[in-house]
Short mmCIF file of C-alpha atoms and ligand atoms in Angstrom, two decimals:
data_model
loop_
_atom_site.label_atom_id
_atom_site.label_comp_id
_atom_site.label_asym_id
_atom_site.label_seq_id
_atom_site.Cartn_x
_atom_site.Cartn_y
_atom_site.Cartn_z
CA MET V 279 91.36 40.32 85.37
CA LEU V 280 88.74 39.59 82.73
CA LYS V 281 91.47 38.83 80.25
CA THR V 282 93.15 36.42 82.66
CA LEU V 283 89.87 34.68 83.29
CA SER V 284 89.07 34.23 79.62
CA LEU V 285 92.59 32.97 79.00
CA LEU V 286 92.11 30.50 81.80
CA LEU V 287 88.76 29.38 80.38
CA LEU V 288 90.31 29.09 76.95
CA SER V 289 93.10 26.88 78.22
CA LEU V 290 90.62 24.76 80.17
CA ALA V 291 88.52 24.30 77.04
CA THR V 292 91.61 23.32 75.05
CA TYR V 293 92.57 20.87 77.73
CA ALA V 294 89.08 19.35 77.77
CA SER V 295 88.99 18.78 74.04
CA ALA V 296 92.50 17.36 73.94
CA SER V 297 91.83 14.80 76.63
CA PRO V 298 88.38 13.99 78.01
CA VAL V 299 88.24 14.85 81.70
CA LYS V 300 87.22 12.05 83.99
CA VAL V 301 84.75 12.60 86.77
CA GLN V 302 86.34 11.13 89.86
CA ALA V 303 83.43 10.16 92.07
CA ASN V 304 83.53 8.50 95.43
CA CYS V 305 82.69 4.83 95.54
CA THR V 306 80.12 4.51 98.31
CA THR V 307 78.01 1.58 97.05
CA PRO V 308 80.16 -0.72 94.92
CA THR V 309 78.36 -3.13 92.56
CA VAL V 310 78.93 -6.75 93.49
CA ARG V 311 80.37 -8.94 90.77
CA ARG V 312 79.11 -12.48 91.16
CA SER V 313 80.03 -15.73 89.52
CA TRP V 314 77.62 -16.80 86.76
CA HIS V 315 76.58 -19.66 89.09
CA ASP V 316 75.18 -17.22 91.63
CA MET V 317 73.47 -14.68 89.41
CA ALA V 318 69.70 -14.34 89.39
CA GLU V 319 67.99 -15.76 86.32
CA ALA V 320 66.61 -12.34 85.35
CA ASP V 321 70.09 -10.81 85.54
CA LYS V 322 71.56 -13.55 83.34
CA LYS V 323 68.84 -12.95 80.76
CA ALA V 324 69.30 -9.18 80.82
CA TYR V 325 73.06 -9.56 80.49
CA LEU V 326 72.86 -11.97 77.54
CA GLU V 327 70.32 -9.74 75.80
CA ALA V 328 72.62 -6.75 76.16
CA GLU V 329 75.54 -8.76 74.73
CA LEU V 330 73.40 -9.66 71.71
CA CYS V 331 72.47 -6.01 71.29
CA ILE V 332 76.17 -4.97 71.24
CA LEU V 333 76.92 -7.75 68.73
CA LYS V 334 74.16 -6.52 66.41
CA ALA V 335 74.56 -2.75 66.84
CA PRO V 336 76.30 -0.93 63.98
CA ALA V 337 79.77 0.53 64.59
CA LYS V 338 79.74 4.04 66.03
CA THR V 339 83.22 5.32 65.26
CA SER V 340 85.37 4.96 62.17
CA LYS V 341 88.55 4.50 64.16
CA MET V 342 88.86 0.73 64.35
CA PRO V 343 89.97 -0.83 61.06
CA GLY V 344 87.53 -3.46 59.75
CA ALA V 345 84.92 -2.96 62.49
CA LYS V 346 81.33 -3.22 61.29
CA THR V 347 79.52 -3.56 64.62
CA ARG V 348 79.82 -2.05 68.07
CA TRP V 349 81.12 -5.45 69.21
CA ASP V 350 83.75 -5.39 66.44
CA GLU V 351 84.98 -2.02 67.71
CA PHE V 352 85.42 -3.51 71.16
CA ALA V 353 87.13 -6.69 69.87
CA SER V 354 89.32 -4.49 67.68
CA LEU V 355 90.69 -2.66 70.75
CA HIS V 356 91.98 -6.01 72.02
CA GLN V 357 93.50 -6.75 68.60
CA LEU V 358 95.18 -3.33 68.30
CA HIS V 359 96.64 -3.56 71.80
CA ALA V 360 97.55 -7.27 71.59
CA LEU V 361 101.33 -6.89 71.57
CA GLN V 362 101.37 -4.54 74.56
CA ILE V 363 98.74 -6.04 76.88
CA HIS V 364 99.82 -9.69 76.82
CA SER V 365 103.01 -11.00 78.39
CA THR V 366 103.58 -7.51 79.84
CA GLY V 367 102.91 -5.61 83.06
CA GLN V 368 99.94 -3.93 81.33
CA PHE V 369 98.18 -7.28 81.16
CA LEU V 370 96.15 -6.94 84.37
CA PRO V 371 95.37 -3.19 84.36
CA TYR V 372 94.45 -3.04 80.68
CA HIS V 373 92.13 -6.05 80.92
CA ARG V 374 90.51 -4.47 84.00
CA TYR V 375 89.98 -1.30 81.94
CA PHE V 376 88.76 -3.44 79.02
CA LEU V 377 86.01 -4.93 81.23
CA HIS V 378 85.09 -1.37 82.24
CA ILE V 379 84.74 -0.45 78.55
CA HIS V 380 82.52 -3.50 78.26
CA GLU V 381 80.37 -2.18 81.12
CA ALA V 382 79.88 1.04 79.16
CA LEU V 383 78.77 -0.91 76.08
CA LEU V 384 76.40 -3.01 78.19
CA ALA V 385 74.92 0.22 79.53
CA GLU V 386 74.38 1.48 75.95
CA CYS V 387 72.27 -1.65 75.55
CA GLY V 388 70.34 -1.17 78.76
CA TYR V 389 72.23 -3.45 81.18
CA THR V 390 73.53 -1.57 84.19
CA GLY V 391 73.90 -4.48 86.61
CA ALA V 392 77.19 -5.85 87.89
CA HIS V 393 79.64 -7.34 85.44
CA PRO V 394 79.66 -11.13 85.85
CA TYR V 395 82.66 -13.41 86.21
CA TRP V 396 83.12 -17.16 86.08
CA ASP V 397 84.42 -18.82 89.23
CA GLU V 398 86.29 -21.39 87.16
CA PRO V 399 87.72 -23.44 90.06
CA ARG V 400 84.14 -24.57 90.80
CA ASP V 401 83.94 -26.18 87.38
CA ALA V 402 87.60 -27.16 86.89
CA GLY V 403 87.84 -30.73 85.62
CA LYS V 404 84.19 -30.67 84.52
CA PHE V 405 83.82 -27.59 82.34
CA PRO V 406 81.16 -29.11 80.04
CA GLN V 407 78.77 -29.37 83.01
CA SER V 408 79.09 -25.70 83.93
CA PRO V 409 75.97 -23.51 83.90
CA VAL V 410 78.06 -21.07 81.86
CA PHE V 411 77.41 -23.28 78.80
CA ASP V 412 73.66 -23.44 79.27
CA THR V 413 71.84 -22.95 75.97
CA LYS V 414 69.19 -20.63 77.44
CA LEU V 415 70.76 -19.06 80.50
CA GLY V 416 74.34 -19.26 79.30
CA PHE V 417 76.67 -18.89 76.36
CA GLY V 418 75.93 -22.13 74.52
CA GLY V 419 78.34 -25.04 74.45
CA SER V 420 81.37 -26.23 72.54
CA GLY V 421 81.31 -25.48 68.81
CA SER V 422 81.62 -28.02 66.01
CA GLY V 423 82.61 -28.23 62.36
CA THR V 424 85.91 -27.06 60.87
CA GLN V 425 85.51 -23.60 62.43
CA SER V 426 84.08 -24.80 65.77
CA CYS V 427 81.13 -22.42 65.37
CA VAL V 428 78.84 -22.47 68.42
CA GLN V 429 75.77 -24.54 67.55
CA ASP V 430 73.40 -23.47 70.29
CA GLY V 431 72.77 -20.67 72.75
CA PRO V 432 72.30 -16.96 72.06
CA PHE V 433 75.46 -16.47 69.98
CA LYS V 434 74.81 -19.07 67.31
CA ASN V 435 74.83 -17.74 63.72
CA LEU V 436 76.43 -14.44 64.71
CA THR V 437 79.34 -12.86 62.88
CA VAL V 438 82.41 -11.13 64.25
CA ASN V 439 84.59 -9.24 61.77
CA ILE V 440 87.78 -8.89 63.80
CA GLY V 441 90.49 -11.54 63.36
CA PRO V 442 91.78 -14.12 62.97
CA GLY V 443 95.08 -12.64 64.09
CA PHE V 444 95.72 -9.24 62.56
CA THR V 445 93.18 -9.72 59.78
CA THR V 446 89.57 -8.57 59.68
CA GLN V 447 87.41 -11.30 58.19
CA PRO V 448 83.85 -12.32 58.97
CA ARG V 449 83.69 -15.47 61.11
CA CYS V 450 81.32 -17.17 63.50
CA VAL V 451 81.46 -16.95 67.28
CA ASN V 452 83.44 -20.09 68.01
CA ARG V 453 85.08 -22.10 70.76
CA LYS V 454 86.16 -25.63 71.52
CA ILE V 455 86.15 -27.05 75.02
CA THR V 456 88.93 -29.45 75.96
CA ASN V 457 87.88 -30.66 79.36
CA ALA V 458 91.21 -32.32 80.17
CA LEU V 459 92.78 -28.83 80.25
CA SER V 460 90.11 -27.33 82.48
CA SER V 461 91.83 -28.57 85.66
CA LEU V 462 94.45 -25.88 84.94
CA THR V 463 91.98 -23.44 86.53
CA ASN V 464 91.45 -25.40 89.76
CA LYS V 465 91.87 -24.00 93.24
CA ALA V 466 95.43 -25.28 93.65
CA ALA V 467 96.40 -23.50 90.42
CA VAL V 468 94.75 -20.26 91.57
CA ASP V 469 96.44 -20.44 94.99
CA LYS V 470 99.78 -20.85 93.26
CA ALA V 471 99.07 -18.00 90.84
CA ILE V 472 98.33 -15.51 93.62
CA ALA V 473 101.07 -16.69 96.00
CA PRO V 474 103.93 -14.39 94.89
CA THR V 475 104.63 -11.36 97.06
CA THR V 476 105.57 -8.91 94.30
CA TYR V 477 103.55 -7.61 91.33
CA ASP V 478 106.50 -8.40 89.03
CA GLU V 479 106.03 -12.08 89.83
CA ALA V 480 102.26 -12.16 90.31
CA TRP V 481 101.27 -10.88 86.87
CA ILE V 482 103.38 -13.66 85.34
CA THR V 483 102.01 -16.47 87.52
CA ILE V 484 98.42 -15.30 86.91
CA TYR V 485 99.12 -14.93 83.18
CA ASN V 486 100.83 -18.29 82.73
CA GLY V 487 98.58 -20.10 85.22
CA PRO V 488 94.78 -20.13 85.23
CA HIS V 489 94.57 -17.33 82.63
CA LEU V 490 96.30 -19.35 79.92
CA GLY V 491 94.80 -22.58 81.28
CA GLY V 492 91.28 -21.26 80.73
CA HIS V 493 92.13 -19.97 77.27
CA MET V 494 93.54 -23.35 76.27
CA ALA V 495 90.57 -25.23 77.69
CA LEU V 496 88.11 -22.96 75.84
CA ALA V 497 89.94 -22.11 72.58
CA MET V 498 87.71 -19.08 72.07
CA MET V 499 87.84 -17.70 68.49
CA ASN V 500 90.12 -20.53 67.35
CA GLY V 501 92.26 -20.05 70.46
CA ASP V 502 93.57 -16.82 68.94
CA SER V 503 95.56 -14.72 71.45
CA ILE V 504 94.93 -11.57 69.39
CA THR V 505 91.14 -11.74 69.00
CA SER V 506 89.72 -14.24 71.52
CA ALA V 507 87.70 -11.29 72.89
CA GLY V 508 85.34 -11.85 69.95
CA ASP V 509 83.59 -14.59 71.95
CA PRO V 510 81.37 -13.06 74.67
CA LEU V 511 82.54 -15.85 76.98
CA PHE V 512 85.91 -14.05 77.09
CA MET V 513 84.38 -11.44 79.45
CA LEU V 514 83.50 -14.09 82.03
CA HIS V 515 86.95 -15.66 81.82
CA HIS V 516 88.62 -12.28 82.19
CA GLY V 517 86.28 -11.41 85.03
CA PHE V 518 87.84 -14.42 86.73
CA VAL V 519 91.35 -13.22 85.83
CA ASP V 520 90.53 -9.77 87.25
CA LYS V 521 89.26 -11.38 90.44
CA MET V 522 92.55 -13.27 90.82
CA TRP V 523 94.40 -9.93 90.68
CA TRP V 524 91.95 -8.47 93.22
CA ASP V 525 92.34 -11.51 95.51
CA TRP V 526 96.10 -11.03 95.29
CA GLN V 527 95.75 -7.29 96.03
CA MET V 528 93.46 -7.89 99.01
CA LYS V 529 96.12 -9.98 100.78
CA ASP V 530 98.05 -6.74 101.40
CA PRO V 531 95.87 -3.85 100.18
CA SER V 532 97.95 -0.94 101.46
CA LYS V 533 100.89 -2.11 99.39
CA ARG V 534 99.28 -3.88 96.47
CA PHE V 535 96.74 -1.24 95.40
CA THR V 536 99.70 0.89 94.33
CA GLU V 537 102.20 -1.74 93.21
CA MET V 538 102.81 -1.81 89.46
CA GLY V 539 105.63 -2.93 87.16
CA GLY V 540 106.62 -5.15 84.28
CA PRO V 541 107.43 -4.18 80.70
CA ASN V 542 104.91 -1.99 78.82
CA ALA V 543 105.45 -3.84 75.53
CA GLN V 544 106.41 -7.36 74.53
CA ASP V 545 110.09 -8.10 74.21
CA PRO V 546 110.36 -8.87 70.46
CA SER V 547 112.69 -11.81 71.13
CA THR V 548 110.13 -13.41 73.49
CA GLY V 549 106.79 -12.29 72.09
CA PHE V 550 103.86 -14.06 73.74
CA LEU V 551 104.94 -16.13 76.75
CA GLU V 552 102.66 -18.92 75.50
CA PHE V 553 104.50 -19.33 72.21
CA PRO V 554 108.19 -19.92 71.60
CA GLY V 555 110.11 -18.03 68.95
CA GLY V 556 109.47 -14.32 69.47
CA ILE V 557 107.30 -11.81 67.63
CA GLU V 558 108.81 -12.41 64.18
CA GLN V 559 108.20 -16.17 64.23
CA GLU V 560 104.77 -15.79 65.84
CA SER V 561 103.71 -13.43 63.07
CA SER V 562 103.74 -16.40 60.68
CA MET V 563 100.70 -17.61 62.67
CA TRP V 564 98.59 -14.45 62.72
CA GLY V 565 100.29 -11.91 60.50
CA LYS V 566 101.32 -8.41 61.48
CA PRO V 567 99.28 -5.31 62.24
CA THR V 568 98.38 -3.51 59.01
CA ALA V 569 99.41 0.11 58.37
CA ALA V 570 95.82 1.17 59.16
CA MET V 571 96.04 -0.65 62.51
CA LEU V 572 99.45 0.80 63.36
CA ALA V 573 98.12 4.28 62.61
CA VAL V 574 95.65 4.06 65.52
CA THR V 575 97.66 1.85 67.91
CA PRO V 576 98.84 3.86 70.92
CA ASP V 577 102.46 4.13 71.96
CA PRO V 578 102.99 1.34 74.53
CA ARG V 579 105.03 3.76 76.67
CA SER V 580 102.19 6.26 76.82
CA GLY V 581 102.49 8.12 80.14
CA ASP V 582 105.53 6.09 81.28
CA SER V 583 109.03 7.53 81.39
CA GLY V 584 110.68 4.31 80.24
CA ASN V 585 109.94 0.69 79.36
CA VAL V 586 108.26 -0.18 82.66
CA VAL V 587 104.55 0.23 83.37
CA THR V 588 103.86 2.90 86.00
CA LEU V 589 100.71 4.23 87.67
CA SER V 590 100.85 7.13 85.19
CA HIS V 591 100.53 4.83 82.20
CA ILE V 592 97.66 5.99 79.97
CA MET V 593 95.18 3.45 78.63
CA THR V 594 92.84 4.23 75.77
CA SER V 595 89.63 2.85 74.24
CA LEU V 596 90.00 5.16 71.21
CA GLY V 597 87.06 7.20 72.37
CA ILE V 598 84.50 4.62 73.52
CA ILE V 599 85.08 5.87 77.07
CA PRO V 600 87.61 8.48 78.25
CA ASP V 601 91.23 7.45 78.63
CA ALA V 602 92.29 6.31 82.10
CA THR V 603 95.59 5.78 83.86
CA VAL V 604 96.75 2.54 85.41
CA GLY V 605 96.53 4.37 88.75
CA ASP V 606 92.80 4.90 88.16
CA VAL V 607 92.07 1.17 87.95
CA MET V 608 94.33 -0.13 90.73
CA ASP V 609 91.54 -0.27 93.31
CA PRO V 610 88.21 -1.61 91.95
CA ALA V 611 86.44 0.41 94.64
CA GLY V 612 88.72 3.44 94.34
CA GLY V 613 86.25 5.85 92.74
CA TYR V 614 87.05 5.64 89.04
CA LEU V 615 85.85 2.05 89.33
CA CYS V 616 83.28 1.00 91.88
CA TYR V 617 82.84 -2.73 92.31
CA THR V 618 83.77 -5.61 94.51
CA TYR V 619 83.75 -9.40 94.15
CA LYS V 620 81.73 -11.97 95.94
CU1 CU C 826 93.68 -10.33 76.19
#
């Protein structure tokens, strides 16, 4: 009996060290994610201060190649996963998990409030006037110079060491607003993006619609699909993308909180949906992952039995927070996550 018990304890301990065990709590009081427009001034300040703290904090793990700061480690995750979380079925769940990793980093820096998003349709067609670009209570405006470095706001003169593409070189936080493209995130575009009745169609219409529209209008980190997460504004844009998925799910919750699909890695002949030519041709733009990057990049089929994303698919942050499955993040108020949108 004693022997059985100690064997059991031993196997539990082995299991725990091999894969961190998640605590599955109930979600009784979800945090409310609000658009930047509607956040209290004090919350905006606290949020921006925490972002600055992450950008300045030294790296904590040695896993992400080229990362010097905590922010670099986070941006690196997006770079390492780039060819499996864009133009694939993983796009929505991984970016939802990515925002959850961001929440953990914000908490390390003392911010435990709700994650913000940007209700882009409110500002579509007039992005430059958005409160998001405020120099004191926002992210600063459009950058200038050859690198489009932001010239004002909290993120001016800060360095990110991840990117461009699959390189790791120091560069400024940068973006360039093209207002003519900002109408791509208007209400009509959102309605169209969340109109499909199957996940297989919806992830594509959200991806190609307001998601890409916002990226093109903002050109964060030189418009780089691999490392645009280096600009803190990315989190607000992807908060909006996550809300589109949630709005789509809420039209038929009993079905759509469990509906998953799509390929778990890019088709090499297609590559990114936003660029023609496939992975090989695209790599002339941003290079290829280095051997050090490939060594820590997870298998895109992780947890799936084939090439299609399932609820068992395992997502990783390389140790920043425990791994999670796609099933864990399907419902934002399901217990693993605990938030709602207003
Ligand atoms: Cu992304």
